[in-house]
XYZ file of C-alpha atoms in Angstrom:
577
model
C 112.497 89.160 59.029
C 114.539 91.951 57.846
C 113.948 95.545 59.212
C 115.355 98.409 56.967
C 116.257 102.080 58.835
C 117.100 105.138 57.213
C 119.071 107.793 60.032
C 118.401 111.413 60.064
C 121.797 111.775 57.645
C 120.233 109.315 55.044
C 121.981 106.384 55.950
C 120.300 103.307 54.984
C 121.201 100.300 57.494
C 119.371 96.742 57.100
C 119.131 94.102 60.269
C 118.021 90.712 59.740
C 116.424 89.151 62.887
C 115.621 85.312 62.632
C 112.360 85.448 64.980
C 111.324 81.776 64.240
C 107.542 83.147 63.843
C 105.034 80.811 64.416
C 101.653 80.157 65.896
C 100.839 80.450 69.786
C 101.144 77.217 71.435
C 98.510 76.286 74.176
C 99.348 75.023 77.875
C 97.418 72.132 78.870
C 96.469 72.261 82.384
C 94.256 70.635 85.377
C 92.186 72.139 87.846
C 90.737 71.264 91.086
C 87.409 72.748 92.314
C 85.021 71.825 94.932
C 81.565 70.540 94.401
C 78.976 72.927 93.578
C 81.788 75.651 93.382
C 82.114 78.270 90.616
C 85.988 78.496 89.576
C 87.765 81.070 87.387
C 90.256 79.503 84.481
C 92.623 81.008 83.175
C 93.993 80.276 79.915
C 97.495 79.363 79.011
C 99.506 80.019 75.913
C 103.009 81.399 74.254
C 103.666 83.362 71.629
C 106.178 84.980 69.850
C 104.313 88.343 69.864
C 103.718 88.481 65.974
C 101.847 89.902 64.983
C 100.142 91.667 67.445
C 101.669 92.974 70.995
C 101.761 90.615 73.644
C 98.398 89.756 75.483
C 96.231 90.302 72.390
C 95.277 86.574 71.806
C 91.777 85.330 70.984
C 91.273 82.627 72.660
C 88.387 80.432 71.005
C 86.138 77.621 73.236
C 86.488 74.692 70.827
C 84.552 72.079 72.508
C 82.408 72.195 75.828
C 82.604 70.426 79.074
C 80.068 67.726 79.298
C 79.335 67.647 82.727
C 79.347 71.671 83.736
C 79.134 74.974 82.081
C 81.185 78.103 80.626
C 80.714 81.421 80.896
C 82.432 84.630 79.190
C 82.686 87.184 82.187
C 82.174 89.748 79.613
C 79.296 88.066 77.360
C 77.546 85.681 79.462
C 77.264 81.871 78.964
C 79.155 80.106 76.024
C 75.992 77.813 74.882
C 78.017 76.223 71.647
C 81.928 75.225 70.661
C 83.915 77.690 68.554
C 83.054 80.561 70.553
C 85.623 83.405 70.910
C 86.279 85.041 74.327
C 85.412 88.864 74.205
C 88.314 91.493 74.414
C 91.244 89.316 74.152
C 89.902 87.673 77.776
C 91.828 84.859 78.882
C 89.617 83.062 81.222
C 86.375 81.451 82.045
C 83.930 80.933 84.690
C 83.497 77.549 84.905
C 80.059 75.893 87.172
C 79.973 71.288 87.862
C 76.565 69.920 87.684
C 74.860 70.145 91.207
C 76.196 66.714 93.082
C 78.485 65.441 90.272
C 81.977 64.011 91.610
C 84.963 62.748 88.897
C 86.669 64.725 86.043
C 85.595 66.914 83.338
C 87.514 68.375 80.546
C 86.822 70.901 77.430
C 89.167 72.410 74.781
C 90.274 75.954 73.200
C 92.547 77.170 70.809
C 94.598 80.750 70.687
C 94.800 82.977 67.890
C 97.211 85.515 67.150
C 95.614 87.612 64.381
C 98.371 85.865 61.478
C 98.491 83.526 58.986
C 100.428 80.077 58.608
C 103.356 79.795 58.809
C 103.947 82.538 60.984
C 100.791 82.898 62.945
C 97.414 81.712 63.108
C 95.546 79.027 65.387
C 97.072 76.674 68.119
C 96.845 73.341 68.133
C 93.463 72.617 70.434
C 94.490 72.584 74.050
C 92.724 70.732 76.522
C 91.738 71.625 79.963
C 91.103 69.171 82.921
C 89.152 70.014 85.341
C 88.878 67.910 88.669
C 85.356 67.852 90.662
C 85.724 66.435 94.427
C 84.873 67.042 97.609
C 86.988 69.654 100.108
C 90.316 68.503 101.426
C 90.572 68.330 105.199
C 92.773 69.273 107.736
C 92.862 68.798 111.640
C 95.520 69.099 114.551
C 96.202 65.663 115.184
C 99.367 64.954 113.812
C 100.440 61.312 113.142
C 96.871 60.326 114.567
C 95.540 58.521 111.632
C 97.566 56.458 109.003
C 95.182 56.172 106.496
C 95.142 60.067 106.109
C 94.765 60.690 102.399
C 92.483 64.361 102.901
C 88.776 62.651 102.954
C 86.968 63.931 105.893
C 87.508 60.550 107.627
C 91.197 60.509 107.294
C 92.393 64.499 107.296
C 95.531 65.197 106.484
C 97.411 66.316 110.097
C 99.572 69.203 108.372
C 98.118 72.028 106.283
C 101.198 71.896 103.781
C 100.204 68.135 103.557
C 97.164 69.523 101.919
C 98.606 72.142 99.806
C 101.140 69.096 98.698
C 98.087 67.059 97.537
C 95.716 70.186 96.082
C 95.614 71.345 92.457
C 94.511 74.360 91.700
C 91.379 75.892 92.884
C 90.772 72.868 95.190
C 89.307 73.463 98.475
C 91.308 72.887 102.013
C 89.124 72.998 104.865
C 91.083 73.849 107.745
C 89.264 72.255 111.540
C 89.456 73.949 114.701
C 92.748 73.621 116.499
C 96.130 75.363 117.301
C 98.515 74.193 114.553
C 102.605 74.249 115.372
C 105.448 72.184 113.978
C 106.932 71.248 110.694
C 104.432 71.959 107.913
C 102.079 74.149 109.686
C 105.157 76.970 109.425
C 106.698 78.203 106.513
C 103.536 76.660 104.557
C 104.215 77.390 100.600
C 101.018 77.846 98.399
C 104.120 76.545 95.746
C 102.158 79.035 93.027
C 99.125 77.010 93.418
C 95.675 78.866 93.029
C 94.176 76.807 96.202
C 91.766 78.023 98.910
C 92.530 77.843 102.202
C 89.477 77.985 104.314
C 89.266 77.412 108.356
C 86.179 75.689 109.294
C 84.630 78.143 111.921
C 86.797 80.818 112.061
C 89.872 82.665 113.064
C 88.967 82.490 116.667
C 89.200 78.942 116.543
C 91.677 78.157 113.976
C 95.196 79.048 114.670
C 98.540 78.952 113.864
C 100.824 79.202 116.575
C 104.865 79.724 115.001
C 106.427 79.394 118.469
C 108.441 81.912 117.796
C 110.487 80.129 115.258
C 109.572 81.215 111.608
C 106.514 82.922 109.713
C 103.492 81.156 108.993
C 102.666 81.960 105.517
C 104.521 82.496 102.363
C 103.558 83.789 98.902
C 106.650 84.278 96.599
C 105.578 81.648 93.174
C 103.510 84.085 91.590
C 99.914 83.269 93.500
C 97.195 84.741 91.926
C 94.144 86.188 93.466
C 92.447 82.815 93.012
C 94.819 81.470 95.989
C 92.827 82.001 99.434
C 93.548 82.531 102.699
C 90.414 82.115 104.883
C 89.343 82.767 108.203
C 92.674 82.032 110.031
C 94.902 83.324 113.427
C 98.314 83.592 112.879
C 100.186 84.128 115.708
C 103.984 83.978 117.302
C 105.610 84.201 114.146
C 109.106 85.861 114.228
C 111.203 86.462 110.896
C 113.801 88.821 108.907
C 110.740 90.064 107.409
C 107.335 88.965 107.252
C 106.596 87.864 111.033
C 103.036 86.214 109.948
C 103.296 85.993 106.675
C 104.942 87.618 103.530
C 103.726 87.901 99.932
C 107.155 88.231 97.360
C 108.146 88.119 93.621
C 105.031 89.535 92.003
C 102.474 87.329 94.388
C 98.549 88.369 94.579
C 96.824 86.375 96.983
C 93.506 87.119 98.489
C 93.708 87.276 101.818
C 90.565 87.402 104.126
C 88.980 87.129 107.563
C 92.622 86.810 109.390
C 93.742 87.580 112.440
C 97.609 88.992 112.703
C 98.354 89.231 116.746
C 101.873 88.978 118.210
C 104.250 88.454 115.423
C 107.389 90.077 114.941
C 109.587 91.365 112.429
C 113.486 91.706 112.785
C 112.902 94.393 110.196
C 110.147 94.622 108.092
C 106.035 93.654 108.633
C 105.569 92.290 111.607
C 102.232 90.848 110.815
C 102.607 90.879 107.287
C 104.947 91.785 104.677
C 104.744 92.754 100.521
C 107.138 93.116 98.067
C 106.571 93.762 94.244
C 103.548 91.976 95.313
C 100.261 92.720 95.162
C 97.745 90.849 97.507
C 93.835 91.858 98.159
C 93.238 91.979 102.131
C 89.848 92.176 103.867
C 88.369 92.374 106.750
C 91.526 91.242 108.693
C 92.742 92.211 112.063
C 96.258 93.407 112.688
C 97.171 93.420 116.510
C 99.932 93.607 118.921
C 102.529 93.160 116.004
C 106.118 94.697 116.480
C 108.748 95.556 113.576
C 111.555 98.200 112.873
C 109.388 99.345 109.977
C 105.669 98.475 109.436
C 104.786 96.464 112.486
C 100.974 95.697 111.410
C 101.899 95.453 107.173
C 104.605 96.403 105.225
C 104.548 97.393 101.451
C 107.315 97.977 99.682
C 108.869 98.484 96.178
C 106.347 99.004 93.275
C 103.629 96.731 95.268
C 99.655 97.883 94.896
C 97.973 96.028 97.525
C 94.354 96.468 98.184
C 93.261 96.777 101.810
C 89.835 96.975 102.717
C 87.616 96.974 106.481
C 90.443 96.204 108.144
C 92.049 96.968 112.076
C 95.325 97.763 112.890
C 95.849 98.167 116.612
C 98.443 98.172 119.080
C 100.930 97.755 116.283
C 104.453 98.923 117.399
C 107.315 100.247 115.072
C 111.075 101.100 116.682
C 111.165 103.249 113.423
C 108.720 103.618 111.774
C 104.977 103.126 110.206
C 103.092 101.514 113.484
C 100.080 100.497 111.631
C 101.533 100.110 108.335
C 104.629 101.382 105.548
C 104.355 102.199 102.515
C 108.168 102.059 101.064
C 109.240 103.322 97.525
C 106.698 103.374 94.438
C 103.670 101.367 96.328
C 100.175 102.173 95.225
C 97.929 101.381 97.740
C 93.953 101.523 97.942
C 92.693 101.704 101.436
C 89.173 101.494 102.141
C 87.048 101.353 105.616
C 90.274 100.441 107.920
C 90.995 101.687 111.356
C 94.418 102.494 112.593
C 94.194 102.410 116.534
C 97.198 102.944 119.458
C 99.274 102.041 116.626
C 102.696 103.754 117.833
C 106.071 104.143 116.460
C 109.552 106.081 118.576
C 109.800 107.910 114.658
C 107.319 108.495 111.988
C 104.073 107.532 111.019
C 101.726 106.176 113.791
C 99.401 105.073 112.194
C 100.717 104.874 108.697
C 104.623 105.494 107.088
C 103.939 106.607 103.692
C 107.390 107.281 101.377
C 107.539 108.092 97.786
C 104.071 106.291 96.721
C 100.956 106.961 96.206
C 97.954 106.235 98.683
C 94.405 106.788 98.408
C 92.516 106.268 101.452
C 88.532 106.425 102.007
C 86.493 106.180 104.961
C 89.013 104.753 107.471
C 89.504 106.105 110.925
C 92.786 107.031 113.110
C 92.389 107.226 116.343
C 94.953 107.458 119.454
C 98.046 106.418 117.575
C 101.321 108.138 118.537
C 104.704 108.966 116.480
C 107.354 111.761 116.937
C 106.141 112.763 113.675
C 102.396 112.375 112.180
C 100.603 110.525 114.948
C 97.836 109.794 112.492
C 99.695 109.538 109.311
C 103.409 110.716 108.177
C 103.575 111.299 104.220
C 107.097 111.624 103.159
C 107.743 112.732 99.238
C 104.087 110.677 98.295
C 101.049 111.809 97.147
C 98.191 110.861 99.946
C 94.658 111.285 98.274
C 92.227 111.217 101.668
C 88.272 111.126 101.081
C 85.466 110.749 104.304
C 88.757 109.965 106.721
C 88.710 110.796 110.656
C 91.398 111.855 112.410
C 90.772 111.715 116.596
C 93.090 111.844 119.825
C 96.526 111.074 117.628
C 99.585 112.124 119.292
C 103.050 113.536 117.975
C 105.924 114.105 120.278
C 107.284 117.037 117.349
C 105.324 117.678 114.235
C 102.074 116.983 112.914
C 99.634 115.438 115.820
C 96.764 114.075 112.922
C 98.770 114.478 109.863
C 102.362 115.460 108.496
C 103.363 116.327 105.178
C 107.148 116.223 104.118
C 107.254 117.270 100.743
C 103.842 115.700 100.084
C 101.199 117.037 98.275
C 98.081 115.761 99.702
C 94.744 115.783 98.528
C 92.271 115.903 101.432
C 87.888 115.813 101.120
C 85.539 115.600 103.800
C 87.647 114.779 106.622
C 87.764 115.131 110.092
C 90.518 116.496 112.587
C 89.705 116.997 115.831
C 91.465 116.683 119.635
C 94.808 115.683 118.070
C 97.849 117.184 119.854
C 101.401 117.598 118.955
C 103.803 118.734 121.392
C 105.252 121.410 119.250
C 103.626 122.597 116.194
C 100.805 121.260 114.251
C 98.160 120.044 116.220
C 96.259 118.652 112.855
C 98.380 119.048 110.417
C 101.951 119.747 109.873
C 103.301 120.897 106.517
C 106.722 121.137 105.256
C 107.335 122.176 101.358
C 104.086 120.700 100.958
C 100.499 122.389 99.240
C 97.780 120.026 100.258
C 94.254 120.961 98.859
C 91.310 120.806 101.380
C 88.294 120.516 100.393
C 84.891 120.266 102.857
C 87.793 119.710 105.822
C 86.535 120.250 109.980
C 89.659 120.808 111.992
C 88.438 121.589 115.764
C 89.542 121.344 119.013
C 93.255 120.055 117.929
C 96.067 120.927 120.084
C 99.681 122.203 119.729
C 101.716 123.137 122.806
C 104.419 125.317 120.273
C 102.032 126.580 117.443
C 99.451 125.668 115.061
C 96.716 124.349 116.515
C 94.758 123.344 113.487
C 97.657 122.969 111.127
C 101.418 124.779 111.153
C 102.949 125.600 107.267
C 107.241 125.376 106.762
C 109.265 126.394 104.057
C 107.485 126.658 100.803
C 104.397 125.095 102.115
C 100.618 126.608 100.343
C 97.699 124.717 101.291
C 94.379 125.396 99.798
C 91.289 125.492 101.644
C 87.506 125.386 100.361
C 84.472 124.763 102.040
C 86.570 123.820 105.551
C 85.904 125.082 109.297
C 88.494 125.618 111.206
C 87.560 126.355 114.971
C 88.352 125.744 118.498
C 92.451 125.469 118.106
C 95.026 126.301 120.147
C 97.643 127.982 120.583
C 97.102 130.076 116.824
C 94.486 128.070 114.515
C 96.674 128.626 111.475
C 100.648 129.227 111.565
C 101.650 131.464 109.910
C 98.032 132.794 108.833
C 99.543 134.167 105.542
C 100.650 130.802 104.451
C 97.167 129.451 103.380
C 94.497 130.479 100.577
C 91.437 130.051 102.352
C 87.734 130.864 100.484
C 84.551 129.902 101.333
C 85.161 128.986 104.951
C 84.806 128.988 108.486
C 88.088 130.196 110.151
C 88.397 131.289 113.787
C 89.819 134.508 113.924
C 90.343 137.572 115.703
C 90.699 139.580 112.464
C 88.614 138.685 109.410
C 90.522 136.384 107.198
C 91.116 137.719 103.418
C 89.078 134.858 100.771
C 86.330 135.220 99.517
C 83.096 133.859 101.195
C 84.931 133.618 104.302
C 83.123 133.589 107.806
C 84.123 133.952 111.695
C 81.302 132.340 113.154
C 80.587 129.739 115.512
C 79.730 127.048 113.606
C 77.103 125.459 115.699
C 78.749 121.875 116.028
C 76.378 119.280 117.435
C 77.973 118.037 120.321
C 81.976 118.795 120.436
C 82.124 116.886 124.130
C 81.534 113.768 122.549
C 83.151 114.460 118.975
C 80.352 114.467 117.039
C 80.675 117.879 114.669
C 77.462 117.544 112.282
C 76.162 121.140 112.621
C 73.117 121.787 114.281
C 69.896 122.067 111.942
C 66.353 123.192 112.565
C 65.525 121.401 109.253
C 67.243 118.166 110.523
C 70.765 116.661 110.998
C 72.210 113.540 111.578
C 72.760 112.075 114.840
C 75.443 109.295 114.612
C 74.842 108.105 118.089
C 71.430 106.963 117.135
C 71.510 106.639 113.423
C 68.560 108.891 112.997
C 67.497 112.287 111.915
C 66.872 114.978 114.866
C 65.926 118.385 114.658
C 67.747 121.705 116.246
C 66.441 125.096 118.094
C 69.003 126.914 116.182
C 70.477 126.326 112.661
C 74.405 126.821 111.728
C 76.043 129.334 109.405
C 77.555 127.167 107.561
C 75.032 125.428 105.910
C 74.424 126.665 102.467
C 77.891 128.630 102.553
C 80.357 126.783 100.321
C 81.452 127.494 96.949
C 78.435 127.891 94.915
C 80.525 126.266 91.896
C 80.705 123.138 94.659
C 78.415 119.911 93.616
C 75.825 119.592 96.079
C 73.603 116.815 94.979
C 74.258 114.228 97.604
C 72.932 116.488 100.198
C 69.733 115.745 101.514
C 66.852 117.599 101.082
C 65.885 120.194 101.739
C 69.593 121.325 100.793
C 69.126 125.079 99.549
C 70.817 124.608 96.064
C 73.974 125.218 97.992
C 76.923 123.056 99.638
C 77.625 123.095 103.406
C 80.906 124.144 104.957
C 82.624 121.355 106.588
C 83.516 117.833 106.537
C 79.720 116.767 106.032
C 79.238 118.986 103.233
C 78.245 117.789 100.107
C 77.601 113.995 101.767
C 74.356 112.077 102.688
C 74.955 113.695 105.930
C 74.962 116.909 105.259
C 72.607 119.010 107.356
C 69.222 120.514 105.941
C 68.163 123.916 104.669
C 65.954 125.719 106.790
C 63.160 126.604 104.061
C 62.052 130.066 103.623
């Protein structure tokens, strides 16, 4: 191929490239699924990326399994051969006959968009595709020698297993406590296998004995590789006490349990780098590290981390929940952080130079010098429906600190954190969070700032928020915020428009709940139910009339609701004329 250039001063220059242009070639390749199990393949193929970009293949169905189906997760069953995946997908959803056992196989081709010699079709590629029964696994090692992974003979180590599985087989893991040489250090090896215990992780474990992690991810996995319904416990490592997920690695990780691992440095329960694994419904507990005793994400990694507990994690440094180190993006949804504690920053979470979006998750009694709750240094925090209750900071920043981070805050909830200097909520350092629909009451700083304290070039931006029941000084320095269309304790009116200085009428502040109190109806969390008040707050129907209101029940006044219910399913009602 030759490429001609002509510079800005008219120069003409000519470069010759040989590029050896040619057709994609497809990657045979075998899987192993489990009977009556839907699996996801993924198609294989190089190219030299002429003519189109790389990842725009068509990939083309050329013949059909004979004993199981296709589908196209974008169009639906593929019913006849020659059948071209939708928008340049790359895999299928592939279904065995109900009960059939042995081997099945079907074909595709890629295209690149060219013409031969220099593009066009692949040769057909066949796939393989393995139909068998789970592979099984107990805790009696060198018990049976006929083991060969039937349910009769188990295999006695889970890397055994792993060692036998192709991808997307099945491992069934049997109760026991599992220790020794390969039940430590086990290596998925890149493989797209599910690891499953039988009963669950109270019966399952994996106990490291102090000698090395259980778990590591660092070939690549993809989300397809499982990790089911397991304890892993007494691991101790550089990094990665439990477990550790490297070099670009995306498992799935689910129903665990991480207690009493440790970390020399990093992730006492679990560590990520450049890695990004989906976790669920885990448990993080009793975990110690320098940095990110529960999990610890670092460099460029985007795990997803959903209804999961960290408690009792503690950090010498930092992050006693969890760190978030350099260029993460993280999506964390439904967790609670509890008596997580750290001697620095970050009780709950360490959060530097990322991005982290958080919704509905809960921080409660975790401690820190700095941000009990959370400690965001130079990252961008992006908090919807989160609580923030009874966290602790020695310094700065009892719920929340902000060094240099912008934060984006809606519909949470601070109340009866404490700092022992300034910032009882929220401490802010050349930082301009906006607040939106925020409750910050009965917080507590011994220096200043009850609700939240403001440094340097700090500006946050409140809407819709109530601020009440602070101490010492809601708001320090009072100047340093622009405040409209809230509820601000005051002794002087507080410049904004829409602003009030009224008592908000909280439902019951003894026990933390701050709904506010509704003749029409509010919610009672205690009892999941709807009760009615003898007196109705003024904040409902006082936000922003620009503010969206529609997920407010009704009777809702065509208005929004100060506070951190506002503008929810929670919201309380309108009185009606």
């Amino acid at each position: 191929m030759s490429i001609r250039h002509i510079s800005k001063s008219g120069t003409t220059m000519s470069f010759d490239f040989d590029l050896n242009e040619s057709p994609p070639v497809g990657l045979e390749d075998v899987f192993g699924i489990t009977t009556d199990e839907a699996t996801t393949i993924r198609f294989k193929a190089t190219d030299d990326f002429f003519p189109n970009p790389p990842g725009d293949l068509t990939y083309v169905v050329t013949s059909l399994p004979e004993f199981g189906t296709l589908e196209d997760p974008v169009n639906g069953p593929i019913t006849k051969a020659n059948t071209a995946l939708a928008d340049f997908g790359n895999a299928v959803v592939y279904r065995a006959q109900e009960g059939y056992l042995g081997i099945d196989a079907f074909a595709f081709k890629a295209y690149d968009g060219g013409k031969v010699p220099s593009g066009g079709y692949s040769d057909e590629t066949i796939v393989k595709i393995r139909i068998s029964p789970p592979i099984h696994v107990d805790d009696n090692p060198g018990g049976d020698p006929l083991q060969n992974g039937s349910a009769e003979h188990p295999f006695d180590t889970i890397q055994e297993a792993i060692d036998f599985a192709i991808s997307s087989e099945s491992i069934i893991v049997r109760p026991g406590t599992y220790s020794g040489a390969g039940n430590r250090d086990i290596d998925f090896n890149g493989k797209s296998v599910k690891i499953r215990s039988q009963d669950g992780p109270a019966t399952c474990i994996i106990d490291c004995q102090r000698t090395s992690q259980a778990f590591i991810f660092h070939s690549g996995e993809t989300a397809e590789a499982l990790l089911d319904g397991l304890t892993i416990t007494n691991g101790q490592a550089f990094m990665g006490g439990g477990a550790s997920c490297e070099k670009g690695s995306s498992p799935t990780i689910t129903n665990c349990t991480f207690s009493g691992n440790r970390a020399v440095t990093s992730g006492g329960g679990l560590y990520v780098d450049e890695s990004s694994p989906t976790v669920t419904h885990c448990t993080f507990s009793g975990n110690s590290a320098m940095w990110g005793a529960g999990m610890s994400n670092n460099y460029g990694s985007n795990p997803s981390v959903t209804d999961c507990n960290f408690t009792g994690n503690t950090a010498t440094d930092w992050g006693g929940g969890m760190e978030n180190f350099a260029f993460c993006t993280l999506t964390i949804t439904g967790c609670t952080f509890s008596t997580n504690s750290t001697a620095g920053d970050g009780g709950g979470i360490f959060d530097l130079l990322g991005v982290t979006i958080l919704e509905g998750c809960t921080f409660k009694d975790n401690r820190a010098t700095n941000g009990g709750g959370i400690s965001a240094a130079g990252s961008y925090p992006i908090l919807a429906g989160c609580i923030f209750s009874g966290n602790k900071a020695t310094e700065r920043g009892g719920g929340l600190y902000n060094d240099g981070s912008d934060s984006q805050l809606v519909n949470c909830l601070f109340s009866a954190n404490t700092s022992q200097r300034w910032g009882g909520g929220l401490y802010c350092s050349d930082s301009s969070p906006i607040l939106t629909n925020c409750t910050f009451a009965d917080n507590r700083a011994v220096t200043a700032g009850g609700a939240m304290r403001n440094l340097g070039s700090s500006a946050p931006t409140l809407t819709n928020c109530i601020v009440w029941g602070n101490t010492v000084v809601q708001i320090d320095p009072a100047d340093s915020v622009t405040v409209t269309y809230s509820n601000v304790e005051s002794r002087l009116p507080l410049p904004g428009e829409g602003n009030l200085n009224m008592d908000p009428l909280f439902a019951d502040r003894a026990n933390g709940d701050y709904h506010l109190k509704s003749q029409a109806g509010r919610w009672n969390p205690a009892n999941q139910c709807w009760v009615s008040d003898d007196v109705t707050s003024p904040c409902i129907d006082a936000g922003d009339p620009a503010s969206p209101f529609d997920l407010e029940p009704a009777p809702n006044g065509g208005r929004i609701n100060l506070g951190a219910y506002g503008g929810t399913t929670q919201a309380s009602k309108s009185p009606q004329p």
